[in-house]
Coordinates of C-alpha atoms in Angstrom, one line a residue:
M848 CA -6.9 8.8 -32.4
T849 CA -3.7 9.1 -30.4
D850 CA -3.3 7.8 -26.9
K851 CA -2.6 11.4 -25.7
I852 CA -5.9 12.6 -27.0
Q853 CA -7.7 9.7 -25.4
R854 CA -6.4 10.6 -21.9
V855 CA -7.9 13.0 -19.4
V856 CA -5.4 15.9 -19.1
S857 CA -5.7 18.5 -16.3
G858 CA -3.2 21.3 -16.7
P859 CA 0.3 19.7 -16.4
Y860 CA -1.0 16.3 -15.3
V861 CA -1.7 13.4 -17.6
G862 CA -4.5 11.3 -16.2
P863 CA -6.2 8.0 -17.2
V864 CA -7.5 7.1 -20.6
D865 CA -10.9 8.8 -21.1
G866 CA -13.6 6.3 -20.4
S867 CA -16.0 8.1 -22.6
V868 CA -13.7 7.5 -25.6
V869 CA -12.2 4.1 -24.9
P870 CA -14.4 1.5 -23.1
R871 CA -13.3 0.4 -19.6
F872 CA -12.6 -3.1 -20.8
A873 CA -10.2 -1.9 -23.4
G874 CA -7.1 0.2 -23.4
P875 CA -3.9 -0.1 -21.3
A876 CA -3.7 -2.5 -18.4
T877 CA -2.0 0.0 -16.1
F878 CA -3.5 0.8 -12.7
A879 CA -6.6 2.9 -13.3
R880 CA -5.5 3.1 -16.9
L881 CA -2.9 5.7 -15.9
P882 CA 0.1 6.6 -18.0
R883 CA 3.3 4.6 -17.7
F884 CA 6.4 6.0 -16.1
D885 CA 8.0 6.5 -19.5
E886 CA 5.1 8.6 -20.8
V887 CA 5.6 11.6 -18.5
S888 CA 8.6 13.6 -17.2
D889 CA 7.7 14.7 -13.7
V890 CA 6.2 12.1 -11.3
D891 CA 4.6 12.7 -7.9
V892 CA 3.3 9.2 -7.1
A893 CA 4.4 6.0 -8.7
V894 CA 2.2 2.9 -8.4
V895 CA 4.5 -0.1 -8.6
G896 CA 3.9 -3.8 -8.4
V897 CA 6.0 -6.3 -6.6
P898 CA 5.0 -9.8 -7.7
F899 CA 6.7 -11.8 -5.0
D900 CA 5.1 -14.4 -2.7
G901 CA 8.1 -16.5 -1.6
G902 CA 7.5 -15.6 2.1
V903 CA 4.0 -17.0 2.5
S904 CA 3.2 -19.5 5.2
Y905 CA -0.1 -20.8 4.0
R906 CA -1.8 -20.2 0.6
P907 CA 0.5 -19.0 -2.2
G908 CA -0.6 -16.9 -5.2
A909 CA 0.0 -13.2 -4.2
R910 CA 2.7 -13.0 -6.9
F911 CA -0.3 -12.5 -9.2
G912 CA -1.7 -9.7 -7.1
P913 CA -0.3 -6.7 -8.9
A914 CA -1.8 -7.7 -12.3
H915 CA -5.1 -8.6 -10.6
V916 CA -5.5 -5.3 -8.8
R917 CA -4.6 -3.4 -12.0
E918 CA -7.3 -5.3 -13.9
S919 CA -9.8 -4.6 -11.0
S920 CA -9.0 -0.9 -11.1
R921 CA -10.5 -0.3 -14.6
L922 CA -13.7 1.3 -13.2
L923 CA -11.9 3.9 -11.1
R924 CA -12.8 7.4 -12.2
P925 CA -11.0 10.8 -12.0
Y926 CA -13.2 12.5 -9.3
N927 CA -13.5 11.3 -5.7
P928 CA -16.8 12.8 -4.3
A929 CA -16.2 11.4 -0.8
L930 CA -13.1 13.7 -0.4
D931 CA -14.1 16.3 -3.1
T932 CA -10.8 15.8 -4.9
A933 CA -9.5 14.7 -8.2
P934 CA -6.4 12.6 -7.3
F935 CA -5.1 12.5 -10.9
A936 CA -5.6 16.2 -11.5
R937 CA -3.7 17.5 -8.4
Q938 CA -0.6 15.3 -8.8
Q939 CA 1.1 13.3 -11.5
V940 CA 0.4 9.6 -10.8
V941 CA 1.9 6.9 -13.0
D942 CA 2.1 3.1 -13.2
A943 CA 5.8 2.2 -12.9
G944 CA 5.3 -1.4 -13.8
D945 CA 6.8 -4.1 -11.6
I946 CA 10.0 -4.6 -9.6
A947 CA 11.2 -7.9 -10.7
C948 CA 12.8 -10.0 -8.0
N949 CA 14.2 -13.5 -7.4
P950 CA 11.3 -16.0 -6.8
F951 CA 13.6 -18.6 -5.3
S952 CA 15.6 -16.6 -2.7
I953 CA 13.9 -14.4 -0.2
E954 CA 17.2 -12.7 0.8
D955 CA 17.9 -11.8 -2.8
A956 CA 14.4 -10.6 -3.4
V957 CA 14.4 -8.3 -0.4
K958 CA 17.6 -6.7 -1.6
Q959 CA 16.2 -6.3 -5.2
I960 CA 13.0 -4.7 -3.9
E961 CA 14.9 -2.2 -1.7
T962 CA 17.1 -1.3 -4.7
G963 CA 14.1 -0.9 -7.0
A964 CA 12.2 1.2 -4.5
C965 CA 15.2 3.5 -4.0
Q966 CA 15.6 3.9 -7.8
L967 CA 12.0 4.9 -8.2
L968 CA 12.1 7.3 -5.3
E969 CA 14.9 9.2 -7.1
R970 CA 12.2 10.3 -9.5
A971 CA 8.9 9.9 -7.7
G972 CA 7.8 11.7 -4.6
R973 CA 6.0 8.8 -3.2
L974 CA 5.4 5.1 -3.9
L975 CA 2.2 3.1 -3.7
T976 CA 3.2 -0.5 -3.9
I977 CA 0.9 -3.5 -4.8
G978 CA 2.1 -6.9 -3.6
G979 CA 3.0 -9.6 -3.4
D980 CA 3.1 -10.9 0.1
H981 CA 3.8 -8.9 3.2
T982 CA 7.5 -9.7 3.2
I983 CA 7.9 -6.8 0.8
A984 CA 7.1 -4.3 3.5
L985 CA 10.6 -4.6 5.0
P986 CA 12.6 -3.5 2.0
L987 CA 10.1 -0.8 1.3
L988 CA 10.4 0.5 4.8
R989 CA 14.2 0.5 4.4
A990 CA 13.8 2.7 1.4
M991 CA 11.4 5.0 3.2
A992 CA 13.7 5.3 6.2
R993 CA 16.7 6.2 4.0
Q994 CA 14.6 9.2 2.8
H995 CA 12.6 10.2 5.8
G996 CA 14.3 8.6 8.8
P997 CA 12.3 6.4 11.2
V998 CA 8.6 6.5 10.1
A999 CA 5.3 5.9 11.8
V1000 CA 3.5 2.8 10.5
V1001 CA -0.2 2.4 10.3
H1002 CA -0.6 -1.3 9.7
F1003 CA -4.0 -2.8 8.7
D1004 CA -4.0 -6.6 9.1
A1005 CA -5.6 -9.6 10.7
H1006 CA -2.2 -10.5 12.0
L1007 CA 0.6 -8.8 13.9
D1008 CA 3.4 -9.7 11.5
T1009 CA 5.9 -9.1 14.3
W1010 CA 6.8 -12.8 14.9
D1011 CA 10.5 -13.7 15.0
T1012 CA 10.9 -16.5 12.6
Y1013 CA 9.0 -19.2 10.7
F1014 CA 10.9 -22.6 10.4
G1015 CA 14.0 -20.7 11.2
A1016 CA 13.5 -18.1 8.4
A1017 CA 13.9 -14.5 9.5
Y1018 CA 12.4 -12.9 6.4
T1019 CA 8.7 -14.0 5.8
H1020 CA 5.3 -12.4 5.5
G1021 CA 4.9 -12.8 9.3
T1022 CA 8.1 -11.0 10.3
P1023 CA 8.5 -7.7 8.4
F1024 CA 7.7 -5.4 11.3
R1025 CA 9.8 -7.1 13.8
R1026 CA 12.8 -6.8 11.5
A1027 CA 11.9 -3.2 10.7
S1028 CA 11.7 -2.3 14.4
E1029 CA 15.0 -4.1 15.1
E1030 CA 16.7 -2.2 12.2
G1031 CA 15.5 1.2 13.6
L1032 CA 13.3 1.9 10.6
L1033 CA 10.2 2.6 12.7
D1034 CA 9.3 5.4 15.2
P1035 CA 8.4 3.2 18.2
S1036 CA 6.2 5.9 19.7
A1037 CA 4.0 6.2 16.6
C1038 CA 3.1 2.7 15.2
I1039 CA -0.3 1.1 15.3
H1040 CA -2.0 -2.1 14.1
I1041 CA -5.6 -1.9 13.0
G1042 CA -7.9 -4.9 12.6
I1043 CA -6.0 -7.6 14.5
R1044 CA -8.0 -10.7 15.2
G1045 CA -8.0 -14.5 15.4
P1046 CA -6.0 -16.9 17.6
L1047 CA -2.4 -16.2 18.5
Y1048 CA 0.4 -18.6 19.5
S1049 CA 0.5 -17.3 23.0
A1050 CA -0.1 -14.1 25.1
A1051 CA 3.6 -13.4 24.7
D1052 CA 2.9 -12.4 21.1
L1053 CA 1.1 -9.3 22.3
R1054 CA 3.7 -8.5 24.9
D1055 CA 6.5 -8.8 22.3
D1056 CA 4.6 -6.7 19.9
A1057 CA 4.1 -3.9 22.4
G1058 CA 7.9 -4.0 23.1
L1059 CA 8.5 -3.3 19.4
G1060 CA 6.5 -0.1 19.5
F1061 CA 3.1 -1.0 18.3
E1062 CA -0.3 -0.1 19.7
V1063 CA -3.1 -2.5 18.8
V1064 CA -6.7 -1.7 17.7
P1065 CA -8.4 -5.2 17.5
A1066 CA -11.1 -5.7 14.8
V1067 CA -13.7 -6.2 17.5
E1068 CA -13.2 -2.6 18.7
M1069 CA -14.7 -1.4 15.4
D1070 CA -18.1 -2.3 16.9
Y1071 CA -18.1 0.6 19.4
L1072 CA -15.3 2.9 18.2
G1073 CA -16.6 3.1 14.6
V1074 CA -14.7 4.7 11.7
R1075 CA -14.4 8.1 13.3
G1076 CA -13.1 6.7 16.6
V1077 CA -10.4 4.6 14.9
A1078 CA -9.4 7.5 12.7
Q1079 CA -9.0 9.6 15.8
L1080 CA -6.9 7.0 17.5
I1081 CA -4.6 6.8 14.5
R1082 CA -4.3 10.6 14.3
E1083 CA -3.4 10.9 17.9
R1084 CA -0.8 8.1 17.6
V1085 CA 1.1 9.3 14.5
G1086 CA 0.8 13.1 14.8
D1087 CA 2.6 14.9 12.1
R1088 CA 5.3 12.3 11.7
P1089 CA 6.1 10.8 8.3
V1090 CA 3.5 8.0 7.9
Y1091 CA 3.8 4.8 6.0
V1092 CA 0.6 2.8 5.5
S1093 CA 0.7 -0.9 5.0
I1094 CA -2.5 -2.8 4.2
D1095 CA -2.8 -6.5 4.2
I1096 CA -6.1 -7.1 2.4
D1097 CA -6.9 -9.8 5.0
V1098 CA -7.8 -7.0 7.4
L1099 CA -11.1 -7.3 5.6
D1100 CA -13.5 -10.0 6.5
P1101 CA -13.4 -12.9 4.0
A1102 CA -16.8 -11.9 2.9
F1103 CA -15.2 -8.8 1.4
A1104 CA -11.8 -10.2 0.6
P1105 CA -11.9 -14.0 -0.1
G1106 CA -8.8 -13.8 -2.4
T1107 CA -6.1 -13.8 0.2
G1108 CA -3.6 -16.3 1.7
T1109 CA -4.5 -16.3 5.4
P1110 CA -8.1 -15.4 5.9
E1111 CA -9.6 -14.8 9.4
A1112 CA -13.3 -14.4 10.3
G1113 CA -14.6 -11.3 11.9
G1114 CA -12.8 -8.6 9.9
L1115 CA -13.5 -5.1 8.8
Q1116 CA -16.1 -4.3 6.1
S1117 CA -14.8 -2.6 2.9
R1118 CA -16.8 0.5 3.8
E1119 CA -15.0 0.7 7.2
L1120 CA -11.5 0.4 5.7
L1121 CA -12.2 3.0 3.0
G1122 CA -13.7 5.4 5.6
I1123 CA -10.6 5.2 7.7
L1124 CA -8.3 5.7 4.7
R1125 CA -10.3 8.9 3.8
S1126 CA -9.3 10.4 7.1
F1127 CA -5.6 10.1 6.1
A1128 CA -5.9 13.3 4.1
D1129 CA -4.9 14.8 7.5
L1130 CA -1.7 12.7 7.8
N1131 CA 1.8 13.2 6.3
L1132 CA 1.7 10.2 4.0
V1133 CA 5.1 9.3 2.6
G1134 CA 4.2 5.9 1.1
A1135 CA 2.0 2.9 1.2
D1136 CA 1.6 -0.7 0.2
I1137 CA -1.4 -3.1 -0.4
V1138 CA -0.4 -6.7 -0.1
E1139 CA -1.6 -10.3 0.0
V1140 CA -4.2 -10.2 -2.8
A1141 CA -4.2 -13.8 -4.1
P1142 CA -6.5 -13.9 -7.2
A1143 CA -6.7 -17.7 -7.4
Y1144 CA -9.0 -17.5 -4.4
D1145 CA -10.9 -14.5 -5.6
H1146 CA -14.3 -14.5 -7.2
A1147 CA -15.8 -11.8 -9.5
E1148 CA -12.8 -9.5 -8.6
I1149 CA -14.2 -9.0 -5.1
T1150 CA -10.8 -8.7 -3.4
G1151 CA -9.2 -7.0 -6.3
I1152 CA -11.8 -4.3 -6.4
A1153 CA -11.5 -3.7 -2.6
A1154 CA -7.7 -3.4 -3.0
S1155 CA -8.0 -1.0 -6.0
H1156 CA -10.4 1.2 -4.1
A1157 CA -8.2 1.3 -1.1
A1158 CA -5.3 2.4 -3.4
Y1159 CA -7.6 5.1 -4.8
E1160 CA -8.4 6.5 -1.4
L1161 CA -4.7 6.6 -0.5
L1162 CA -3.9 8.4 -3.7
S1163 CA -6.8 10.9 -3.0
A1164 CA -5.5 11.5 0.6
M1165 CA -2.0 12.1 -0.8
A1166 CA -3.4 14.6 -3.3
I1167 CA -5.2 16.6 -0.6
R1168 CA -2.3 16.8 1.8
S1169 CA 0.4 17.7 -0.7
P1170 CA -1.1 19.1 -3.9
N1171 CA 1.4 19.9 -6.7
A1172 CA 4.2 18.2 -4.7
N1173 CA 7.4 17.4 -6.5
N1174 CA 9.7 17.0 -3.5
R1175 CA 11.9 14.2 -4.9
L1176 CA 14.9 13.1 -2.8
S1177 CA 17.2 10.2 -3.4
C1178 CA 17.4 7.4 -0.9
G1179 CA 20.5 9.2 0.5
G1180 CA 18.5 12.3 1.0
Q1181 CA 20.1 14.3 -1.8
D1182 CA 18.4 16.1 -4.7
P1183 CA 18.9 13.8 -7.7
G1184 CA 19.1 16.7 -10.1
P1185 CA 17.3 17.2 -13.4
L1186 CA 15.1 14.2 -14.5
D1187 CA 15.6 12.5 -17.8
Q1188 CA 13.1 13.7 -20.3

């Protein structure tokens, strides 16, 4: 039986391998067992890994995150009942493999990630990136801003990630959004952190963060705002602007995401994160990343499964907002012309 016959096909869209034909524990090791980039011609969303963790300040290991999240995504199925949509039947989603980058030089890696993202965006309408540590958000935002101009950022994290330097290093997993703001990649009237918690270095951290254009929804506010309240705050903040979503998996409580580099007690539940992401069907999503999954600290794929389901909800939201979208622009904003077959 050929691989094409084994896949779920919906009109022009090639979906995952059929789980009723090939067992979930077998078949390709792509995200959700989706086709590879080279197996289709037109691409709406490319899922891409960035196995880089040279910017971490505590536990290493997120370089193995993309492979772990892919392996944890084997149980994802074609229909999302919570949003009444089939994300792989309304848009062409593929696994684009990994962007290889220098594990010894952060500066080189940042340039390579930006270049790789721009190349993918010449063929794919959107990117959903799996890290890797949060350093990778900066080059991804550079690629997004080239295509869309300054973007609104919805940032899920236990930490602000707007610090200036670590040990004199300007590019780390704790600095990407300060650099992005300084470079004019962000819309300062439309950025928001969700889930911030834990001790800070000083009160100045929050003042500096506000000056960079971020509103903060601390994790403790989930207790009385709830999923709907937080979703409404996000919607009011970003409006109809192009929105980039960045999820550090440590936004979840360590009970729901033990496999991460800088865990903090008192985080969101998986159900809360997924519920908020489902509301993003109302937003103009242009890209997203999920970072800081470190499988060496995971158990029974708890963290990997949470990350894979977060990715699935983002893909579902993208499908609802822009069904049948093939609006591919190069990083310079020009139509790249016919795609290679």
